Amino acid sequence: MRSFRSILLTGGAGFIGSTLVRKLLEREDVERLVVLDKFTYAADRSNLTGPDQDDRFQVVEGDILDRELVTRLIQENRCSGIFNLAAESHVDRSIKNPGDFVVTNITGTANLLEVAREEEVPFLQCSTDEVYGPTPAHEKFDEGAKLKPSSPYSASKASADLLVQAAHFTYGQDVVIARCTNNYGPRQHREKLIPTLIHHALRDEPLPLYGSGQQIRDWIHVDDTSLGLIATFEKGSPNRVYHLGAKCERTNLGIARTILKQLGKPNSLISHVTDRPGHDSRYALDVRLALTSLDWRARIPFRSGFEKTVRELAAGLRAD
Ligand code: NAD
């Protein structure tokens, strides 16, 4: 069984990473938790307010491409595991500037894997349902489905997953991959769908929705994802892929309407804009393997979890 004694978490100042930090620090077997984050535009120092008061916790500003730094952090902290969440994560940006995604998501992951091999540290890769491309209606992709990414973002994540698997086949490295569906929750960057819709609704501005808004996503609360990542590291078999989803499919239009209803605003604020190129119509994952092998399942009901998220994000965005 892998040890939680000393963990290096990359991308811990971002959305999912900052929740994973909190969930890891709830564990008594975590003696040391080091966040390595480049603090790109997507990160926020205040995301780590609270955890930064814990003696076991340290934040280091740096790049996952900096091999010397990564090696030093692993050696100094005698790390027993790496959670790789560092990434360029916004699909729209990947369409405008794919190069950044190749560098961080592919080369960065390759760099971490090499250090993990040299230092013999188990490695968890946080990946996405987007690597499979669109899921046909009435189907769900299992872990063996063909990778068919549509965007530069998802292509970079699929490439990273293949490097992770190659590290196992070639060098016998202890690696495991968790592919997550769409997350909602606190501390998400303003540019992502839910904070964007709330931001515009609060200002009585048109809510921009790509195309018809009929794109379907499976929404999972970030607390459930973080516990799923922990369960994957703790119980996942080497070189297996696990799907972390909530079986909670909603259209983007439905998400927009739910937000408007909660904020007491009219549906007439919804404004359909030209669709994004390569926009996948639906993502849906078969999560049975995670349920049976990891003793994990998404527990937060969408209704209450989403309502709380909208309330909290709206409070933050009103204060801006
Ligand atoms: P995010 O953009 O909020 O956070 C990414 C973090 O990585 C930021 O703190 C950023 O500063 C850091 N980072 C970027 N480049 C770096 C580099 N070169 N070195 C060190 N740190 C760097 O993203 P997120 O939504 O929290 O996603 C985290 C991970 O989960 C990503 O790998 C993403 O692909 C994956 N994922 C996210 C979702 C989702 O719904 N948010 C769904 C599936 C998978």
Short mmCIF file of C-alpha atoms and ligand atoms in Angstrom, two decimals:
data_model
loop_
_atom_site.label_atom_id
_atom_site.label_comp_id
_atom_site.label_asym_id
_atom_site.label_seq_id
_atom_site.Cartn_x
_atom_site.Cartn_y
_atom_site.Cartn_z
CA MET A 1 0.00 0.00 0.00
CA ARG A 2 1.26 3.50 -0.86
CA SER A 3 2.18 5.80 1.99
CA PHE A 4 0.75 9.27 2.69
CA ARG A 5 3.66 10.16 5.01
CA SER A 6 5.09 12.89 2.79
CA ILE A 7 3.28 14.10 -0.32
CA LEU A 8 4.37 16.43 -3.12
CA LEU A 9 1.26 17.99 -4.65
CA THR A 10 1.73 20.01 -7.84
CA GLY A 11 -0.84 22.64 -8.79
CA GLY A 12 -2.07 22.85 -5.19
CA ALA A 13 -2.88 26.57 -5.41
CA GLY A 14 -5.50 26.00 -8.13
CA PHE A 15 -9.14 24.97 -7.90
CA ILE A 16 -9.04 21.21 -7.27
CA GLY A 17 -5.55 21.29 -5.73
CA SER A 18 -6.58 23.71 -2.97
CA THR A 19 -9.43 21.39 -1.93
CA LEU A 20 -7.17 18.34 -2.13
CA VAL A 21 -4.75 20.15 0.22
CA ARG A 22 -7.55 20.47 2.80
CA LYS A 23 -8.61 16.83 2.45
CA LEU A 24 -5.02 15.57 2.73
CA LEU A 25 -4.40 17.65 5.86
CA GLU A 26 -7.47 16.05 7.47
CA ARG A 27 -5.52 12.77 7.46
CA GLU A 28 -3.35 12.00 10.46
CA ASP A 29 -0.97 9.86 8.43
CA VAL A 30 0.08 12.91 6.38
CA GLU A 31 3.19 14.17 8.17
CA ARG A 32 4.32 16.50 5.40
CA LEU A 33 2.53 18.13 2.48
CA VAL A 34 4.50 20.23 -0.02
CA VAL A 35 2.67 22.18 -2.72
CA LEU A 36 4.70 23.04 -5.81
CA ASP A 37 2.88 25.64 -7.88
CA LYS A 38 4.01 28.06 -10.57
CA PHE A 39 1.32 30.55 -9.52
CA THR A 40 0.09 31.18 -13.03
CA TYR A 41 -2.92 33.46 -13.56
CA ALA A 42 -5.08 30.45 -12.52
CA ALA A 43 -3.67 30.22 -8.99
CA ASP A 44 -4.45 32.36 -6.00
CA ARG A 45 -2.46 32.58 -2.78
CA SER A 46 -5.66 33.09 -0.80
CA ASN A 47 -6.79 29.62 -1.94
CA LEU A 48 -4.35 28.28 0.64
CA THR A 49 -5.37 30.51 3.53
CA GLY A 50 -6.09 28.19 6.44
CA PRO A 51 -3.95 25.23 5.34
CA ASP A 52 -0.94 27.59 5.43
CA GLN A 53 -1.26 27.66 9.24
CA ASP A 54 -0.62 23.91 9.48
CA ASP A 55 2.95 23.02 10.57
CA ARG A 56 3.00 20.06 8.18
CA PHE A 57 2.33 22.26 5.16
CA GLN A 58 4.71 24.13 2.86
CA VAL A 59 4.15 26.03 -0.40
CA VAL A 60 6.94 26.39 -2.93
CA GLU A 61 6.60 28.66 -5.95
CA GLY A 62 8.16 26.88 -8.90
CA ASP A 63 7.66 25.04 -12.16
CA ILE A 64 7.14 21.29 -12.60
CA LEU A 65 9.61 21.64 -15.50
CA ASP A 66 12.37 22.59 -13.06
CA ARG A 67 13.96 19.18 -12.60
CA GLU A 68 16.54 20.27 -10.05
CA LEU A 69 13.87 21.86 -7.85
CA VAL A 70 11.53 18.86 -8.06
CA THR A 71 14.39 16.48 -7.20
CA ARG A 72 15.47 18.62 -4.25
CA LEU A 73 11.92 18.85 -2.87
CA ILE A 74 11.46 15.09 -3.09
CA GLN A 75 14.82 14.37 -1.48
CA GLU A 76 14.57 16.97 1.30
CA ASN A 77 11.07 15.89 2.23
CA ARG A 78 11.67 12.17 1.63
CA CYS A 79 8.43 12.16 -0.38
CA SER A 80 6.39 8.97 -0.43
CA GLY A 81 4.06 10.11 -3.22
CA ILE A 82 3.46 12.66 -5.96
CA PHE A 83 -0.01 13.95 -6.90
CA ASN A 84 0.24 15.77 -10.25
CA LEU A 85 -2.52 18.33 -10.64
CA ALA A 86 -0.42 21.11 -12.20
CA ALA A 87 -1.79 21.93 -15.63
CA GLU A 88 -2.96 24.54 -18.05
CA SER A 89 -6.63 23.73 -17.69
CA HIS A 90 -8.81 26.06 -19.75
CA VAL A 91 -9.98 24.66 -23.11
CA ASP A 92 -10.64 28.12 -24.63
CA ARG A 93 -7.06 29.19 -23.91
CA SER A 94 -5.73 25.96 -25.43
CA ILE A 95 -7.44 26.83 -28.71
CA LYS A 96 -5.74 30.24 -28.78
CA ASN A 97 -2.36 29.10 -27.49
CA PRO A 98 -1.74 25.32 -27.60
CA GLY A 99 2.00 25.67 -26.97
CA ASP A 100 1.62 26.42 -23.25
CA PHE A 101 -0.48 23.27 -22.89
CA VAL A 102 2.14 21.11 -24.59
CA VAL A 103 4.88 22.49 -22.34
CA THR A 104 3.19 22.18 -18.95
CA ASN A 105 0.79 19.29 -19.47
CA ILE A 106 3.05 17.02 -21.54
CA THR A 107 6.68 18.03 -20.97
CA GLY A 108 5.96 18.93 -17.35
CA THR A 109 4.40 15.53 -16.67
CA ALA A 110 7.31 13.80 -18.43
CA ASN A 111 9.73 15.71 -16.21
CA LEU A 112 7.91 14.72 -13.02
CA LEU A 113 7.77 11.10 -14.14
CA GLU A 114 11.53 11.02 -14.69
CA VAL A 115 12.21 12.36 -11.21
CA ALA A 116 9.65 9.93 -9.76
CA ARG A 117 11.55 7.09 -11.47
CA GLU A 118 14.95 8.23 -10.23
CA GLU A 119 13.69 8.73 -6.69
CA GLU A 120 11.37 5.67 -6.76
CA VAL A 121 8.26 7.60 -5.73
CA PRO A 122 4.69 6.48 -6.60
CA PHE A 123 2.90 8.86 -8.97
CA LEU A 124 -0.77 9.84 -9.33
CA GLN A 125 -1.86 11.65 -12.48
CA CYS A 126 -5.04 13.73 -12.35
CA SER A 127 -6.67 13.48 -15.77
CA THR A 128 -9.99 14.20 -17.40
CA ASP A 129 -13.00 12.63 -19.11
CA GLU A 130 -12.19 14.90 -22.06
CA VAL A 131 -9.43 12.54 -23.28
CA TYR A 132 -12.12 10.28 -24.81
CA GLY A 133 -13.83 13.00 -26.86
CA PRO A 134 -17.63 13.12 -27.08
CA THR A 135 -19.64 10.22 -25.60
CA PRO A 136 -22.51 9.01 -27.83
CA ALA A 137 -26.02 9.34 -26.34
CA HIS A 138 -27.06 6.48 -24.01
CA GLU A 139 -23.45 5.24 -23.69
CA LYS A 140 -20.76 5.66 -21.04
CA PHE A 141 -17.06 5.25 -21.61
CA ASP A 142 -15.24 2.65 -19.55
CA GLU A 143 -11.53 2.85 -18.71
CA GLY A 144 -10.56 0.91 -21.84
CA ALA A 145 -12.29 3.28 -24.28
CA LYS A 146 -10.24 4.70 -27.12
CA LEU A 147 -8.60 8.09 -26.52
CA LYS A 148 -9.96 10.57 -29.05
CA PRO A 149 -9.39 14.08 -27.73
CA SER A 150 -10.96 17.01 -29.57
CA SER A 151 -9.15 20.08 -28.19
CA PRO A 152 -5.48 20.96 -27.67
CA TYR A 153 -6.21 20.81 -23.92
CA SER A 154 -7.64 17.29 -24.00
CA ALA A 155 -4.95 16.16 -26.47
CA SER A 156 -2.26 17.36 -24.06
CA LYS A 157 -3.93 15.53 -21.16
CA ALA A 158 -4.27 12.33 -23.24
CA SER A 159 -0.58 12.58 -24.19
CA ALA A 160 0.37 12.94 -20.54
CA ASP A 161 -1.73 9.86 -19.66
CA LEU A 162 0.12 7.85 -22.31
CA LEU A 163 3.47 8.94 -20.88
CA VAL A 164 2.31 7.88 -17.42
CA GLN A 165 1.35 4.44 -18.74
CA ALA A 166 4.61 4.15 -20.68
CA ALA A 167 6.51 4.84 -17.45
CA HIS A 168 4.91 1.72 -16.03
CA PHE A 169 5.42 -0.51 -19.06
CA THR A 170 8.99 0.63 -19.72
CA TYR A 171 10.41 1.19 -16.25
CA GLY A 172 7.96 -0.65 -14.00
CA GLN A 173 7.06 2.62 -12.24
CA ASP A 174 4.23 2.69 -9.72
CA VAL A 175 1.74 5.01 -11.40
CA VAL A 176 -2.03 5.42 -11.29
CA ILE A 177 -4.42 7.66 -13.24
CA ALA A 178 -7.71 9.24 -12.12
CA ARG A 179 -9.92 10.69 -14.86
CA CYS A 180 -12.43 13.16 -13.43
CA THR A 181 -15.59 14.68 -14.82
CA ASN A 182 -16.48 18.40 -14.56
CA ASN A 183 -15.95 19.83 -11.09
CA TYR A 184 -17.91 22.52 -9.29
CA GLY A 185 -17.15 24.04 -5.90
CA PRO A 186 -15.39 26.89 -4.14
CA ARG A 187 -12.23 28.66 -5.34
CA GLN A 188 -12.77 28.04 -9.06
CA HIS A 189 -11.20 30.63 -11.36
CA ARG A 190 -13.53 33.32 -12.74
CA GLU A 191 -12.92 32.23 -16.37
CA LYS A 192 -14.63 28.82 -15.96
CA LEU A 193 -18.30 28.22 -16.88
CA ILE A 194 -20.03 28.42 -13.49
CA PRO A 195 -18.18 31.47 -12.05
CA THR A 196 -18.56 33.24 -15.43
CA LEU A 197 -22.32 32.68 -15.50
CA ILE A 198 -22.68 33.88 -11.89
CA HIS A 199 -20.51 36.93 -12.56
CA HIS A 200 -22.70 38.04 -15.46
CA ALA A 201 -25.98 37.22 -13.70
CA LEU A 202 -25.02 39.35 -10.70
CA ARG A 203 -24.42 42.29 -13.03
CA ASP A 204 -27.61 41.68 -15.05
CA GLU A 205 -25.41 41.15 -18.10
CA PRO A 206 -26.06 38.54 -20.84
CA LEU A 207 -24.84 35.06 -19.83
CA PRO A 208 -22.73 33.80 -22.77
CA LEU A 209 -23.53 30.18 -23.67
CA TYR A 210 -21.76 28.40 -26.50
CA GLY A 211 -24.13 27.30 -29.29
CA SER A 212 -27.41 25.75 -28.21
CA GLY A 213 -26.16 25.15 -24.65
CA GLN A 214 -27.21 21.50 -25.03
CA GLN A 215 -23.70 20.19 -24.28
CA ILE A 216 -23.91 17.63 -21.47
CA ARG A 217 -21.39 17.35 -18.65
CA ASP A 218 -21.32 15.12 -15.57
CA TRP A 219 -20.93 17.49 -12.59
CA ILE A 220 -19.10 16.41 -9.46
CA HIS A 221 -18.38 18.40 -6.30
CA VAL A 222 -14.68 19.12 -5.85
CA ASP A 223 -14.76 17.60 -2.32
CA ASP A 224 -15.86 14.28 -3.82
CA THR A 225 -13.17 14.48 -6.50
CA SER A 226 -10.47 15.19 -3.91
CA LEU A 227 -11.53 12.21 -1.80
CA GLY A 228 -11.57 10.16 -5.01
CA LEU A 229 -8.00 11.19 -5.81
CA ILE A 230 -6.94 10.16 -2.30
CA ALA A 231 -8.75 6.81 -2.66
CA THR A 232 -7.09 6.27 -6.06
CA PHE A 233 -3.63 6.81 -4.59
CA GLU A 234 -4.42 4.67 -1.54
CA LYS A 235 -6.14 1.72 -3.21
CA GLY A 236 -5.59 1.97 -6.96
CA SER A 237 -3.65 -0.83 -8.65
CA PRO A 238 -0.47 0.17 -10.47
CA ASN A 239 -1.07 1.42 -13.99
CA ARG A 240 -4.86 1.30 -13.67
CA VAL A 241 -7.16 4.11 -14.75
CA TYR A 242 -10.09 5.05 -12.47
CA HIS A 243 -13.07 7.20 -13.36
CA LEU A 244 -14.25 9.76 -10.82
CA GLY A 245 -17.73 10.95 -11.76
CA ALA A 246 -21.01 11.66 -10.02
CA LYS A 247 -23.53 10.29 -12.56
CA CYS A 248 -25.04 13.76 -12.61
CA GLU A 249 -25.52 14.81 -16.22
CA ARG A 250 -26.72 18.35 -16.87
CA THR A 251 -26.77 20.52 -19.98
CA ASN A 252 -24.90 23.82 -19.86
CA LEU A 253 -28.26 25.49 -20.53
CA GLY A 254 -29.71 23.70 -17.48
CA ILE A 255 -26.76 24.89 -15.37
CA ALA A 256 -27.32 28.48 -16.52
CA ARG A 257 -31.05 28.31 -15.72
CA THR A 258 -30.38 26.84 -12.25
CA ILE A 259 -28.00 29.70 -11.48
CA LEU A 260 -30.45 32.34 -12.70
CA LYS A 261 -33.27 30.83 -10.65
CA GLN A 262 -31.19 30.81 -7.48
CA LEU A 263 -30.05 34.39 -8.01
CA GLY A 264 -33.60 35.55 -8.80
CA LYS A 265 -32.74 36.61 -12.37
CA PRO A 266 -34.72 36.03 -15.62
CA ASN A 267 -33.87 33.34 -18.17
CA SER A 268 -33.93 36.11 -20.77
CA LEU A 269 -30.36 36.95 -19.68
CA ILE A 270 -29.14 33.80 -21.47
CA SER A 271 -27.34 34.75 -24.67
CA HIS A 272 -26.34 32.06 -27.19
CA VAL A 273 -22.95 32.85 -28.76
CA THR A 274 -21.05 31.18 -31.63
CA ASP A 275 -20.05 27.68 -30.58
CA ARG A 276 -16.46 26.81 -29.69
CA PRO A 277 -14.60 24.83 -32.39
CA GLY A 278 -14.35 21.13 -31.51
CA HIS A 279 -16.88 21.54 -28.70
CA ASP A 280 -17.76 18.05 -27.45
CA SER A 281 -21.49 17.37 -27.15
CA ARG A 282 -21.40 15.08 -24.12
CA TYR A 283 -19.05 13.53 -21.58
CA ALA A 284 -20.16 10.53 -19.55
CA LEU A 285 -18.01 8.02 -17.69
CA ASP A 286 -18.71 4.56 -16.36
CA VAL A 287 -17.57 4.83 -12.72
CA ARG A 288 -18.22 1.24 -11.61
CA LEU A 289 -14.54 0.33 -11.27
CA ALA A 290 -13.92 3.18 -8.82
CA LEU A 291 -17.04 2.25 -6.83
CA THR A 292 -16.06 -1.40 -6.48
CA SER A 293 -12.26 -1.17 -6.17
CA LEU A 294 -11.67 2.11 -4.36
CA ASP A 295 -14.54 2.00 -1.86
CA TRP A 296 -15.35 5.53 -3.02
CA ARG A 297 -18.36 7.23 -4.46
CA ALA A 298 -19.50 10.80 -4.98
CA ARG A 299 -21.60 11.61 -1.92
CA ILE A 300 -22.59 15.26 -2.24
CA PRO A 301 -26.05 15.60 -3.87
CA PHE A 302 -25.99 18.03 -6.80
CA ARG A 303 -28.93 20.05 -5.50
CA SER A 304 -27.45 21.03 -2.14
CA GLY A 305 -23.82 21.07 -3.28
CA PHE A 306 -24.56 23.29 -6.26
CA GLU A 307 -26.78 25.66 -4.28
CA LYS A 308 -24.03 26.16 -1.69
CA THR A 309 -21.43 26.66 -4.43
CA VAL A 310 -23.51 29.33 -6.18
CA ARG A 311 -24.09 31.09 -2.84
CA GLU A 312 -20.39 31.08 -1.98
CA LEU A 313 -19.10 32.02 -5.43
CA ALA A 314 -21.72 34.80 -5.66
CA ALA A 315 -20.61 36.20 -2.29
CA GLY A 316 -16.98 36.29 -3.51
CA LEU A 317 -17.89 37.78 -6.89
CA ARG A 318 -20.11 40.46 -5.29
CA ALA A 319 -17.16 41.49 -3.15
CA ASP A 320 -14.88 41.87 -6.23
P1 NAD B 1 -6.51 25.12 -12.21
O1 NAD B 1 -6.19 25.81 -13.49
O2 NAD B 1 -7.47 25.76 -11.27
O3 NAD B 1 -5.15 24.88 -11.40
C1 NAD B 1 -3.95 24.48 -12.02
C2 NAD B 1 -2.81 24.86 -11.11
O4 NAD B 1 -1.59 24.42 -11.72
C3 NAD B 1 -2.66 26.38 -10.87
O5 NAD B 1 -2.51 26.61 -9.50
C4 NAD B 1 -1.40 26.73 -11.65
O6 NAD B 1 -0.69 27.81 -11.09
C5 NAD B 1 -0.62 25.43 -11.58
N1 NAD B 1 0.38 25.31 -12.64
C6 NAD B 1 0.19 25.54 -13.97
N2 NAD B 1 1.33 25.32 -14.65
C7 NAD B 1 2.26 24.91 -13.73
C8 NAD B 1 3.62 24.52 -13.82
N3 NAD B 1 4.26 24.51 -15.00
N4 NAD B 1 4.27 24.17 -12.68
C9 NAD B 1 3.62 24.20 -11.49
N5 NAD B 1 2.34 24.56 -11.35
C10 NAD B 1 1.65 24.92 -12.45
O7 NAD B 1 -6.97 23.66 -12.61
P2 NAD B 1 -7.97 22.67 -11.86
O8 NAD B 1 -9.32 22.87 -12.41
O9 NAD B 1 -7.74 22.73 -10.40
O10 NAD B 1 -7.43 21.27 -12.42
C11 NAD B 1 -6.44 20.53 -11.73
C12 NAD B 1 -6.15 19.26 -12.51
O11 NAD B 1 -7.35 18.51 -12.67
C13 NAD B 1 -5.64 19.54 -13.92
O12 NAD B 1 -4.66 18.56 -14.22
C14 NAD B 1 -6.86 19.33 -14.81
O13 NAD B 1 -6.50 18.91 -16.10
C15 NAD B 1 -7.58 18.24 -14.04
N6 NAD B 1 -9.05 18.20 -14.23
C16 NAD B 1 -9.82 19.29 -13.89
C17 NAD B 1 -11.21 19.21 -14.02
C18 NAD B 1 -12.11 20.35 -13.61
O14 NAD B 1 -13.34 20.24 -13.75
N7 NAD B 1 -11.60 21.44 -13.06
C19 NAD B 1 -11.80 18.03 -14.52
C20 NAD B 1 -10.99 16.95 -14.86
C21 NAD B 1 -9.61 17.05 -14.70
#
